[in-house]
Amino acid sequence: MGTEDPGSEPGTQETQPPRTAALFISCVSDLVAPGPARAVVEVLEAMGVEVRVPSAQTCCGQPALNAGHPDEARALVRHWLGVFEPYDVVVTPSGSCAAMLHHHVERLVDATPAEKALVERTYEFTQFVAAFGAGLRLRLGATVTYHDSCHMARTLGERWSPREVLGRIEGLRLVEMPDCETCCGFGGTFAAKFPEVSVAMADTKLGNAAVTEAELLVSADPGCLMHLQSRAQASGRSTHTRHIAELVRDALVRTQVPA
């Protein structure tokens, strides 16, 4: 992925996608919301990329680390590195998992040069599409607003790629909400430990989204979307959330990719 700041617009972009990529599903997509992971596969295949899904993959260690268990997180990181080391590129639908890997792997383990290189070629979904998906034909008539998740925006430093990808969709209108980078209240174990605070933060985020009158509240983190959609339903709001990979999949203008 080079040395570009992922939060800023790259000076140059690669145009030819790699032939193969491994999908890192993430726990939320695996256990609760499989739609984003399936959408990643469909979009990458539309780009001509062969997607492989390592069956031995498990958690990246983020929940354990956030809960104050670095030894357990370290063991999961080592397992993750071993599972994905053979693959040229790794793509995940979870911005927070990508942030965990890019920010914490070298803090938890004495990574080898090969393991550091693996982390560098691990992409959050919109980073991959922004870098390699210029050839995709995308069209969808919708108005959306975008939620920047904490880990993706602050830890990974990625704000540009999702907006770049949304901007490539013909007919789509992005309306930025107030305080788009404010936490939604999920925070993994935070939502379980401090439910009253978590719910209040979700209500604030949903209120900010409602101001835009957007049809869809979009994000690149399945955990945030699970939290916000659940709270919207519990509070009787009409908000509909959508993972950005599913939105891009829905926008695909299907054409045959040359072999």
mmCIF file of C-alpha atoms in Angstrom:
data_model
loop_
_atom_site.group_PDB
_atom_site.id
_atom_site.type_symbol
_atom_site.label_atom_id
_atom_site.label_comp_id
_atom_site.label_asym_id
_atom_site.label_seq_id
_atom_site.Cartn_x
_atom_site.Cartn_y
_atom_site.Cartn_z
ATOM 1 C CA MET A 1 0.000 0.000 0.000
ATOM 2 C CA GLY A 2 3.039 2.232 -0.089
ATOM 3 C CA THR A 3 3.843 5.043 2.298
ATOM 4 C CA GLU A 4 1.018 7.445 1.417
ATOM 5 C CA ASP A 5 -0.998 8.857 4.313
ATOM 6 C CA PRO A 6 -4.235 6.852 3.997
ATOM 7 C CA GLY A 7 -6.240 9.809 5.229
ATOM 8 C CA SER A 8 -5.263 12.044 2.347
ATOM 9 C CA GLU A 9 -5.739 11.827 -1.379
ATOM 10 C CA PRO A 10 -2.936 9.727 -2.899
ATOM 11 C CA GLY A 11 -0.734 11.484 -5.411
ATOM 12 C CA THR A 12 -0.893 8.532 -7.802
ATOM 13 C CA GLN A 13 -3.110 5.470 -7.968
ATOM 14 C CA GLU A 14 -2.441 2.003 -9.218
ATOM 15 C CA THR A 15 -4.933 0.926 -11.857
ATOM 16 C CA GLN A 16 -4.441 -2.822 -12.322
ATOM 17 C CA PRO A 17 -5.849 -4.884 -9.435
ATOM 18 C CA PRO A 18 -3.961 -7.928 -8.189
ATOM 19 C CA ARG A 19 -5.134 -11.234 -9.629
ATOM 20 C CA THR A 20 -5.999 -12.693 -6.223
ATOM 21 C CA ALA A 21 -6.910 -11.380 -2.783
ATOM 22 C CA ALA A 22 -7.661 -13.017 0.552
ATOM 23 C CA LEU A 23 -10.820 -11.945 2.383
ATOM 24 C CA PHE A 24 -10.454 -11.230 6.098
ATOM 25 C CA ILE A 25 -14.099 -11.509 7.086
ATOM 26 C CA SER A 26 -14.011 -9.975 10.627
ATOM 27 C CA CYS A 27 -15.969 -11.277 13.608
ATOM 28 C CA VAL A 28 -19.075 -9.131 13.128
ATOM 29 C CA SER A 29 -19.399 -10.096 9.466
ATOM 30 C CA ASP A 30 -18.775 -13.740 10.289
ATOM 31 C CA LEU A 31 -21.137 -14.076 13.243
ATOM 32 C CA VAL A 32 -23.770 -11.330 12.951
ATOM 33 C CA ALA A 33 -23.870 -9.537 9.598
ATOM 34 C CA PRO A 34 -22.474 -11.566 6.672
ATOM 35 C CA GLY A 35 -23.803 -9.172 4.029
ATOM 36 C CA PRO A 36 -20.757 -6.866 3.897
ATOM 37 C CA ALA A 37 -18.316 -9.743 3.436
ATOM 38 C CA ARG A 38 -20.428 -11.213 0.639
ATOM 39 C CA ALA A 39 -20.600 -7.802 -1.008
ATOM 40 C CA VAL A 40 -16.801 -7.455 -0.855
ATOM 41 C CA VAL A 41 -16.487 -10.739 -2.731
ATOM 42 C CA GLU A 42 -18.943 -9.620 -5.432
ATOM 43 C CA VAL A 43 -17.239 -6.256 -5.940
ATOM 44 C CA LEU A 44 -13.734 -7.734 -6.075
ATOM 45 C CA GLU A 45 -14.900 -10.377 -8.549
ATOM 46 C CA ALA A 46 -16.410 -7.601 -10.680
ATOM 47 C CA MET A 47 -12.924 -6.085 -10.676
ATOM 48 C CA GLY A 48 -11.520 -9.356 -12.012
ATOM 49 C CA VAL A 49 -9.971 -10.398 -8.695
ATOM 50 C CA GLU A 50 -10.132 -14.018 -7.557
ATOM 51 C CA VAL A 51 -11.148 -13.987 -3.889
ATOM 52 C CA ARG A 52 -9.887 -16.607 -1.478
ATOM 53 C CA VAL A 53 -11.287 -17.109 2.024
ATOM 54 C CA PRO A 54 -8.839 -18.829 4.397
ATOM 55 C CA SER A 55 -10.845 -21.212 6.565
ATOM 56 C CA ALA A 56 -8.396 -20.996 9.483
ATOM 57 C CA GLN A 57 -8.902 -17.261 10.032
ATOM 58 C CA THR A 58 -10.128 -16.043 13.406
ATOM 59 C CA CYS A 59 -10.369 -12.728 15.267
ATOM 60 C CA CYS A 60 -7.613 -10.155 14.771
ATOM 61 C CA GLY A 61 -7.407 -9.607 18.548
ATOM 62 C CA GLN A 62 -9.003 -6.173 18.755
ATOM 63 C CA PRO A 63 -11.752 -7.021 21.306
ATOM 64 C CA ALA A 64 -9.235 -8.685 23.607
ATOM 65 C CA LEU A 65 -6.851 -5.733 23.367
ATOM 66 C CA ASN A 66 -9.626 -3.195 23.972
ATOM 67 C CA ALA A 67 -10.756 -5.186 27.019
ATOM 68 C CA GLY A 68 -7.267 -5.043 28.529
ATOM 69 C CA HIS A 69 -5.963 -8.494 27.614
ATOM 70 C CA PRO A 70 -2.797 -7.921 25.543
ATOM 71 C CA ASP A 71 -1.495 -11.483 25.932
ATOM 72 C CA GLU A 72 -4.652 -12.955 24.457
ATOM 73 C CA ALA A 73 -4.623 -10.320 21.716
ATOM 74 C CA ARG A 74 -0.982 -11.141 20.968
ATOM 75 C CA ALA A 75 -1.815 -14.816 20.440
ATOM 76 C CA LEU A 76 -4.605 -13.908 18.014
ATOM 77 C CA VAL A 77 -2.352 -11.524 16.100
ATOM 78 C CA ARG A 78 0.288 -14.218 15.714
ATOM 79 C CA HIS A 79 -2.357 -16.630 14.437
ATOM 80 C CA TRP A 80 -3.672 -14.003 11.982
ATOM 81 C CA LEU A 81 -0.187 -13.381 10.607
ATOM 82 C CA GLY A 82 0.337 -17.091 10.095
ATOM 83 C CA VAL A 83 -2.972 -17.579 8.296
ATOM 84 C CA PHE A 84 -2.644 -14.660 5.882
ATOM 85 C CA GLU A 85 1.115 -14.674 5.250
ATOM 86 C CA PRO A 86 0.842 -16.744 2.024
ATOM 87 C CA TYR A 87 -1.492 -14.241 0.321
ATOM 88 C CA ASP A 88 -0.455 -11.351 -1.899
ATOM 89 C CA VAL A 89 -3.215 -8.996 -0.729
ATOM 90 C CA VAL A 90 -5.734 -9.017 2.130
ATOM 91 C CA VAL A 91 -9.033 -7.094 2.032
ATOM 92 C CA THR A 92 -11.464 -6.626 4.934
ATOM 93 C CA PRO A 93 -14.900 -5.002 5.222
ATOM 94 C CA SER A 94 -14.012 -3.734 8.708
ATOM 95 C CA GLY A 95 -12.224 -0.422 9.039
ATOM 96 C CA SER A 96 -11.612 -1.064 12.729
ATOM 97 C CA CYS A 97 -9.981 -4.442 12.064
ATOM 98 C CA ALA A 98 -7.752 -2.866 9.431
ATOM 99 C CA ALA A 99 -6.822 -0.184 11.959
ATOM 100 C CA MET A 100 -6.025 -2.821 14.564
ATOM 101 C CA LEU A 101 -3.637 -4.586 12.221
ATOM 102 C CA HIS A 102 -1.906 -1.479 10.899
ATOM 103 C CA HIS A 103 -1.552 0.191 14.279
ATOM 104 C CA HIS A 104 -1.084 -2.593 16.817
ATOM 105 C CA VAL A 105 0.651 -5.584 15.205
ATOM 106 C CA GLU A 106 4.123 -4.134 15.706
ATOM 107 C CA ARG A 107 3.164 -3.037 19.227
ATOM 108 C CA LEU A 108 2.135 -6.546 20.200
ATOM 109 C CA VAL A 109 4.641 -8.805 18.437
ATOM 110 C CA ASP A 110 8.207 -8.590 17.222
ATOM 111 C CA ALA A 111 7.120 -8.721 13.602
ATOM 112 C CA THR A 112 9.485 -10.005 10.944
ATOM 113 C CA PRO A 113 10.020 -8.007 7.733
ATOM 114 C CA ALA A 114 7.685 -10.431 5.950
ATOM 115 C CA GLU A 115 4.977 -9.909 8.579
ATOM 116 C CA LYS A 116 5.348 -6.132 8.380
ATOM 117 C CA ALA A 117 4.987 -6.380 4.601
ATOM 118 C CA LEU A 118 1.806 -8.437 5.060
ATOM 119 C CA VAL A 119 0.277 -5.698 7.200
ATOM 120 C CA GLU A 120 1.220 -3.111 4.570
ATOM 121 C CA ARG A 121 -0.653 -5.048 1.886
ATOM 122 C CA THR A 122 -3.785 -5.384 4.026
ATOM 123 C CA TYR A 123 -6.550 -3.060 2.813
ATOM 124 C CA GLU A 124 -9.821 -1.860 4.216
ATOM 125 C CA PHE A 125 -12.385 -2.395 1.434
ATOM 126 C CA THR A 126 -12.684 1.218 0.243
ATOM 127 C CA GLN A 127 -8.901 1.611 0.217
ATOM 128 C CA PHE A 128 -8.688 -1.324 -2.168
ATOM 129 C CA VAL A 129 -11.480 -0.077 -4.439
ATOM 130 C CA ALA A 130 -10.095 3.467 -4.439
ATOM 131 C CA ALA A 131 -6.672 2.145 -5.458
ATOM 132 C CA PHE A 132 -7.682 -0.496 -7.993
ATOM 133 C CA GLY A 133 -11.370 -0.048 -8.875
ATOM 134 C CA ALA A 134 -11.293 2.888 -11.283
ATOM 135 C CA GLY A 135 -12.611 0.591 -14.023
ATOM 136 C CA LEU A 136 -15.805 -0.274 -12.175
ATOM 137 C CA ARG A 137 -19.019 1.094 -13.643
ATOM 138 C CA LEU A 138 -21.193 2.260 -10.755
ATOM 139 C CA ARG A 139 -24.676 3.761 -10.858
ATOM 140 C CA LEU A 140 -27.245 4.170 -8.081
ATOM 141 C CA GLY A 141 -29.856 6.850 -7.524
ATOM 142 C CA ALA A 142 -29.754 7.534 -3.787
ATOM 143 C CA THR A 143 -28.950 10.153 -1.180
ATOM 144 C CA VAL A 144 -26.641 8.964 1.592
ATOM 145 C CA THR A 145 -24.760 10.278 4.581
ATOM 146 C CA TYR A 146 -21.510 8.794 5.835
ATOM 147 C CA HIS A 147 -20.426 7.889 9.383
ATOM 148 C CA ASP A 148 -16.679 7.892 10.051
ATOM 149 C CA SER A 149 -15.954 5.144 12.556
ATOM 150 C CA CYS A 150 -13.496 6.005 15.313
ATOM 151 C CA HIS A 151 -10.853 3.376 14.574
ATOM 152 C CA MET A 152 -10.934 3.864 10.819
ATOM 153 C CA ALA A 153 -10.820 7.660 10.961
ATOM 154 C CA ARG A 154 -8.501 8.151 13.916
ATOM 155 C CA THR A 155 -6.326 5.042 14.139
ATOM 156 C CA LEU A 156 -6.121 4.052 10.483
ATOM 157 C CA GLY A 157 -6.300 7.720 9.488
ATOM 158 C CA GLU A 158 -8.659 6.906 6.621
ATOM 159 C CA ARG A 159 -11.313 9.412 5.633
ATOM 160 C CA TRP A 160 -10.595 9.935 1.936
ATOM 161 C CA SER A 161 -11.150 6.480 0.402
ATOM 162 C CA PRO A 162 -14.821 5.967 1.333
ATOM 163 C CA ARG A 163 -15.723 9.388 0.000
ATOM 164 C CA GLU A 164 -13.687 8.799 -3.136
ATOM 165 C CA VAL A 165 -15.551 5.555 -3.770
ATOM 166 C CA LEU A 166 -18.951 7.133 -3.086
ATOM 167 C CA GLY A 167 -18.047 9.957 -5.456
ATOM 168 C CA ARG A 168 -17.538 7.463 -8.286
ATOM 169 C CA ILE A 169 -21.161 6.260 -8.117
ATOM 170 C CA GLU A 170 -23.196 7.951 -10.810
ATOM 171 C CA GLY A 171 -26.501 9.281 -9.461
ATOM 172 C CA LEU A 172 -25.437 9.093 -5.795
ATOM 173 C CA ARG A 173 -25.536 12.211 -3.631
ATOM 174 C CA LEU A 174 -23.496 12.370 -0.421
ATOM 175 C CA VAL A 175 -24.760 14.785 2.244
ATOM 176 C CA GLU A 176 -22.335 15.132 5.131
ATOM 177 C CA MET A 177 -23.947 15.022 8.570
ATOM 178 C CA PRO A 178 -22.925 17.320 11.432
ATOM 179 C CA ASP A 179 -20.040 15.878 13.462
ATOM 180 C CA CYS A 180 -19.597 12.942 11.088
ATOM 181 C CA GLU A 181 -16.516 11.786 13.036
ATOM 182 C CA THR A 182 -18.253 11.720 16.431
ATOM 183 C CA CYS A 183 -18.383 8.235 17.972
ATOM 184 C CA CYS A 184 -21.655 6.338 17.510
ATOM 185 C CA GLY A 185 -21.342 4.742 20.956
ATOM 186 C CA PHE A 186 -20.548 1.179 19.893
ATOM 187 C CA GLY A 187 -16.877 0.862 20.780
ATOM 188 C CA GLY A 188 -17.045 -2.927 21.046
ATOM 189 C CA THR A 189 -17.063 -3.807 24.750
ATOM 190 C CA PHE A 190 -17.813 -0.157 25.597
ATOM 191 C CA ALA A 191 -21.435 -0.657 24.537
ATOM 192 C CA ALA A 192 -21.756 -3.594 26.933
ATOM 193 C CA LYS A 193 -19.985 -1.926 29.858
ATOM 194 C CA PHE A 194 -21.654 1.473 29.559
ATOM 195 C CA PRO A 195 -25.023 0.876 27.868
ATOM 196 C CA GLU A 196 -26.656 4.139 28.970
ATOM 197 C CA VAL A 197 -23.801 6.236 27.586
ATOM 198 C CA SER A 198 -23.627 4.077 24.457
ATOM 199 C CA VAL A 199 -27.345 4.519 23.727
ATOM 200 C CA ALA A 200 -27.166 8.280 24.271
ATOM 201 C CA MET A 201 -24.271 8.531 21.816
ATOM 202 C CA ALA A 202 -26.168 6.450 19.257
ATOM 203 C CA ASP A 203 -29.164 8.763 19.607
ATOM 204 C CA THR A 204 -26.949 11.776 18.935
ATOM 205 C CA LYS A 205 -25.462 10.139 15.856
ATOM 206 C CA LEU A 206 -28.877 9.101 14.526
ATOM 207 C CA GLY A 207 -30.162 12.628 15.094
ATOM 208 C CA ASN A 208 -27.249 14.070 13.136
ATOM 209 C CA ALA A 209 -27.923 11.657 10.298
ATOM 210 C CA ALA A 210 -31.624 12.532 10.267
ATOM 211 C CA VAL A 211 -30.812 16.216 9.696
ATOM 212 C CA THR A 212 -29.439 15.326 6.256
ATOM 213 C CA GLU A 213 -32.709 13.645 5.172
ATOM 214 C CA ALA A 214 -30.557 10.959 3.540
ATOM 215 C CA GLU A 215 -32.143 7.661 2.577
ATOM 216 C CA LEU A 216 -29.221 5.629 3.901
ATOM 217 C CA LEU A 217 -26.703 5.975 6.707
ATOM 218 C CA VAL A 218 -23.526 4.422 5.325
ATOM 219 C CA SER A 219 -20.311 3.351 7.040
ATOM 220 C CA ALA A 220 -17.341 1.040 6.544
ATOM 221 C CA ASP A 221 -17.612 -0.667 9.932
ATOM 222 C CA PRO A 222 -20.136 -3.468 10.458
ATOM 223 C CA GLY A 223 -20.031 -2.993 14.243
ATOM 224 C CA CYS A 224 -21.097 0.648 14.068
ATOM 225 C CA LEU A 225 -23.883 -0.199 11.645
ATOM 226 C CA MET A 226 -25.147 -3.069 13.813
ATOM 227 C CA HIS A 227 -25.263 -0.738 16.803
ATOM 228 C CA LEU A 228 -26.945 2.138 14.980
ATOM 229 C CA GLN A 229 -29.543 0.000 13.192
ATOM 230 C CA SER A 230 -30.460 -1.777 16.423
ATOM 231 C CA ARG A 231 -30.893 1.510 18.255
ATOM 232 C CA ALA A 232 -32.874 3.003 15.378
ATOM 233 C CA GLN A 233 -35.294 0.088 15.455
ATOM 234 C CA ALA A 234 -35.586 0.139 19.254
ATOM 235 C CA SER A 235 -36.346 3.876 19.281
ATOM 236 C CA GLY A 236 -38.819 3.762 16.398
ATOM 237 C CA ARG A 237 -36.654 5.721 13.955
ATOM 238 C CA SER A 238 -36.959 5.149 10.223
ATOM 239 C CA THR A 239 -33.179 5.190 9.704
ATOM 240 C CA HIS A 240 -31.781 2.559 7.343
ATOM 241 C CA THR A 241 -28.093 1.682 7.530
ATOM 242 C CA ARG A 242 -25.962 0.169 4.775
ATOM 243 C CA HIS A 243 -22.378 -1.010 4.665
ATOM 244 C CA ILE A 244 -20.445 0.755 1.939
ATOM 245 C CA ALA A 245 -19.464 -2.568 0.328
ATOM 246 C CA GLU A 246 -23.139 -3.468 -0.046
ATOM 247 C CA LEU A 247 -23.855 -0.035 -1.493
ATOM 248 C CA VAL A 248 -21.072 -0.425 -4.068
ATOM 249 C CA ARG A 249 -22.305 -3.940 -4.895
ATOM 250 C CA ASP A 250 -25.817 -2.588 -5.418
ATOM 251 C CA ALA A 251 -24.388 0.111 -7.695
ATOM 252 C CA LEU A 252 -22.491 -2.275 -9.970
ATOM 253 C CA VAL A 253 -23.320 -1.989 -13.641
ATOM 254 C CA ARG A 254 -22.621 -5.562 -14.575
ATOM 255 C CA THR A 255 -20.168 -5.990 -17.431
ATOM 256 C CA GLN A 256 -17.959 -8.878 -18.357
ATOM 257 C CA VAL A 257 -14.400 -8.440 -17.127
ATOM 258 C CA PRO A 258 -11.814 -9.504 -19.752
ATOM 259 C CA ALA A 259 -9.805 -12.539 -18.703
#
